PDB file of C-alpha atoms in Angstrom:
ATOM      1  CA  MET T 212       0.000   0.000   0.000  1.00  0.00           C
ATOM      2  CA  GLU T 213       2.779   2.410   0.881  1.00  0.00           C
ATOM      3  CA  GLN T 214       4.487   1.816  -2.482  1.00  0.00           C
ATOM      4  CA  GLU T 215       1.245   2.558  -4.341  1.00  0.00           C
ATOM      5  CA  GLU T 216       0.822   5.822  -2.433  1.00  0.00           C
ATOM      6  CA  ARG T 217       4.412   6.799  -3.199  1.00  0.00           C
ATOM      7  CA  GLN T 218       3.940   6.042  -6.906  1.00  0.00           C
ATOM      8  CA  GLU T 219       0.684   7.992  -7.020  1.00  0.00           C
ATOM      9  CA  ARG T 220       2.313  10.981  -5.325  1.00  0.00           C
ATOM     10  CA  GLN T 221       5.245  10.842  -7.778  1.00  0.00           C
ATOM     11  CA  GLU T 222       2.859  10.825 -10.737  1.00  0.00           C
ATOM     12  CA  GLN T 223       0.965  13.814  -9.389  1.00  0.00           C
ATOM     13  CA  GLU T 224       4.183  15.761  -8.847  1.00  0.00           C
ATOM     14  CA  GLY T 225       6.040  14.628 -11.966  1.00  0.00           C
ATOM     15  CA  LEU T 226       5.692  12.510 -15.026  1.00  0.00           C
ATOM     16  CA  GLY T 227       3.936   9.179 -15.108  1.00  0.00           C
ATOM     17  CA  ARG T 228       5.572   5.935 -16.139  1.00  0.00           C
ATOM     18  CA  ARG T 229       4.336   6.129 -19.735  1.00  0.00           C
ATOM     19  CA  GLU T 230       5.676   9.671 -20.185  1.00  0.00           C
ATOM     20  CA  ARG T 231       9.071   8.678 -18.776  1.00  0.00           C
ATOM     21  CA  ASP T 232       9.126   5.644 -21.075  1.00  0.00           C
ATOM     22  CA  ILE T 233       8.368   7.828 -24.107  1.00  0.00           C
ATOM     23  CA  LEU T 234      11.272  10.135 -23.287  1.00  0.00           C
ATOM     24  CA  ALA T 235      13.562   7.143 -22.711  1.00  0.00           C
ATOM     25  CA  LEU T 236      12.665   5.763 -26.123  1.00  0.00           C
ATOM     26  CA  GLU T 237      13.438   9.145 -27.706  1.00  0.00           C
ATOM     27  CA  ARG T 238      16.927   9.101 -26.177  1.00  0.00           C
ATOM     28  CA  ARG T 239      17.775   5.899 -28.046  1.00  0.00           C
ATOM     29  CA  GLY T 240      19.152   5.597 -31.539  1.00  0.00           C
ATOM     30  CA  PHE T 241      17.468   3.298 -34.023  1.00  0.00           C
ATOM     31  CA  SER T 242      19.021   1.486 -36.955  1.00  0.00           C
ATOM     32  CA  GLY T 243      17.109   0.981 -40.129  1.00  0.00           C
ATOM     33  CA  PRO T 244      13.646   1.965 -41.248  1.00  0.00           C
ATOM     34  CA  GLY T 245      10.786   0.817 -39.082  1.00  0.00           C
ATOM     35  CA  ALA T 246      12.919  -0.021 -36.042  1.00  0.00           C
ATOM     36  CA  LYS T 247      11.546   2.853 -33.969  1.00  0.00           C
ATOM     37  CA  GLU T 248       7.932   2.134 -34.912  1.00  0.00           C
ATOM     38  CA  ARG T 249       8.442  -1.538 -34.007  1.00  0.00           C
ATOM     39  CA  ALA T 250       9.883  -0.535 -30.613  1.00  0.00           C
ATOM     40  CA  ILE T 251       6.926   1.797 -30.026  1.00  0.00           C
ATOM     41  CA  ARG T 252       4.454  -1.025 -30.634  1.00  0.00           C
ATOM     42  CA  GLU T 253       6.356  -3.756 -28.784  1.00  0.00           C
ATOM     43  CA  GLU T 254       7.718  -1.859 -25.793  1.00  0.00           C
ATOM     44  CA  LEU T 255       5.007   0.719 -25.171  1.00  0.00           C
ATOM     45  CA  GLY T 256       1.993  -1.028 -26.686  1.00  0.00           C
ATOM     46  CA  LEU T 257       1.041   2.103 -28.607  1.00  0.00           C
ATOM     47  CA  ALA T 258       0.259   2.792 -32.226  1.00  0.00           C
ATOM     48  CA  PRO T 259       2.921   5.103 -33.667  1.00  0.00           C
ATOM     49  CA  VAL T 260       0.333   7.813 -34.390  1.00  0.00           C
ATOM     50  CA  ARG T 261      -0.768   7.838 -30.739  1.00  0.00           C
ATOM     51  CA  TYR T 262       2.864   7.786 -29.601  1.00  0.00           C
ATOM     52  CA  TYR T 263       3.670  10.913 -31.590  1.00  0.00           C
ATOM     53  CA  GLN T 264       0.545  12.653 -30.288  1.00  0.00           C
ATOM     54  CA  LEU T 265       1.646  11.951 -26.714  1.00  0.00           C
ATOM     55  CA  LEU T 266       5.228  12.959 -27.476  1.00  0.00           C
ATOM     56  CA  ASN T 267       4.132  16.260 -28.993  1.00  0.00           C
ATOM     57  CA  ALA T 268       2.069  17.058 -25.897  1.00  0.00           C
ATOM     58  CA  LEU T 269       5.031  16.131 -23.684  1.00  0.00           C
ATOM     59  CA  LEU T 270       7.220  18.674 -25.448  1.00  0.00           C
ATOM     60  CA  ASP T 271       4.923  21.416 -24.164  1.00  0.00           C
ATOM     61  CA  ASP T 272       4.869  20.018 -20.606  1.00  0.00           C
ATOM     62  CA  GLU T 273       7.167  21.777 -18.145  1.00  0.00           C
ATOM     63  CA  ARG T 274       7.402  18.571 -16.086  1.00  0.00           C
ATOM     64  CA  ALA T 275       8.991  16.831 -19.076  1.00  0.00           C
ATOM     65  CA  LEU T 276      11.451  19.690 -19.478  1.00  0.00           C
ATOM     66  CA  ALA T 277      12.410  19.430 -15.811  1.00  0.00           C
ATOM     67  CA  PHE T 278      12.754  15.630 -16.062  1.00  0.00           C
ATOM     68  CA  ASP T 279      14.878  15.486 -19.232  1.00  0.00           C
ATOM     69  CA  PRO T 280      15.883  18.952 -20.474  1.00  0.00           C
ATOM     70  CA  VAL T 281      18.405  17.728 -23.063  1.00  0.00           C
ATOM     71  CA  THR T 282      15.971  15.445 -24.861  1.00  0.00           C
ATOM     72  CA  VAL T 283      13.009  17.817 -24.641  1.00  0.00           C
ATOM     73  CA  ASN T 284      14.993  20.813 -25.907  1.00  0.00           C
ATOM     74  CA  ARG T 285      16.452  18.758 -28.779  1.00  0.00           C
ATOM     75  CA  LEU T 286      13.001  17.561 -29.809  1.00  0.00           C
ATOM     76  CA  ARG T 287      11.587  21.082 -29.532  1.00  0.00           C
ATOM     77  CA  ARG T 288      14.293  22.321 -31.916  1.00  0.00           C
ATOM     78  CA  VAL T 289      13.502  19.529 -34.384  1.00  0.00           C
ATOM     79  CA  ARG T 290       9.797  20.327 -34.174  1.00  0.00           C
ATOM     80  CA  GLU T 291      10.381  24.030 -34.789  1.00  0.00           C
ATOM     81  CA  ALA T 292      12.670  23.310 -37.753  1.00  0.00           C
ATOM     82  CA  ARG T 293       9.987  21.099 -39.310  1.00  0.00           C
ATOM     83  CA  ARG T 294       7.341  23.741 -38.757  1.00  0.00           C
ATOM     84  CA  GLY T 295       9.592  26.247 -40.504  1.00  0.00           C
ATOM     85  CA  GLU T 296       9.843  23.975 -43.538  1.00  0.00           C
ATOM     86  CA  ARG T 297       6.087  23.917 -44.051  1.00  0.00           C
TER      87      ARG T 297
END
């Protein structure tokens, strides 16, 4: 019971497990086409479209920035560069 309360408190104060897992996956490098999408499905149990929706929302979340500033700032720069291309 105490562990559940601690986990619930951590999720209220910071990122949940799924959000942390998404950021961890983004820190990894992937070889070959389709490797990242396969990892998204197998490891997170998400469709790639849903994954990218969640990731995009995470980039605007200050908790994500506090948790992993290097990854979030890198992904924000990539997102802005792509928006500039459109």
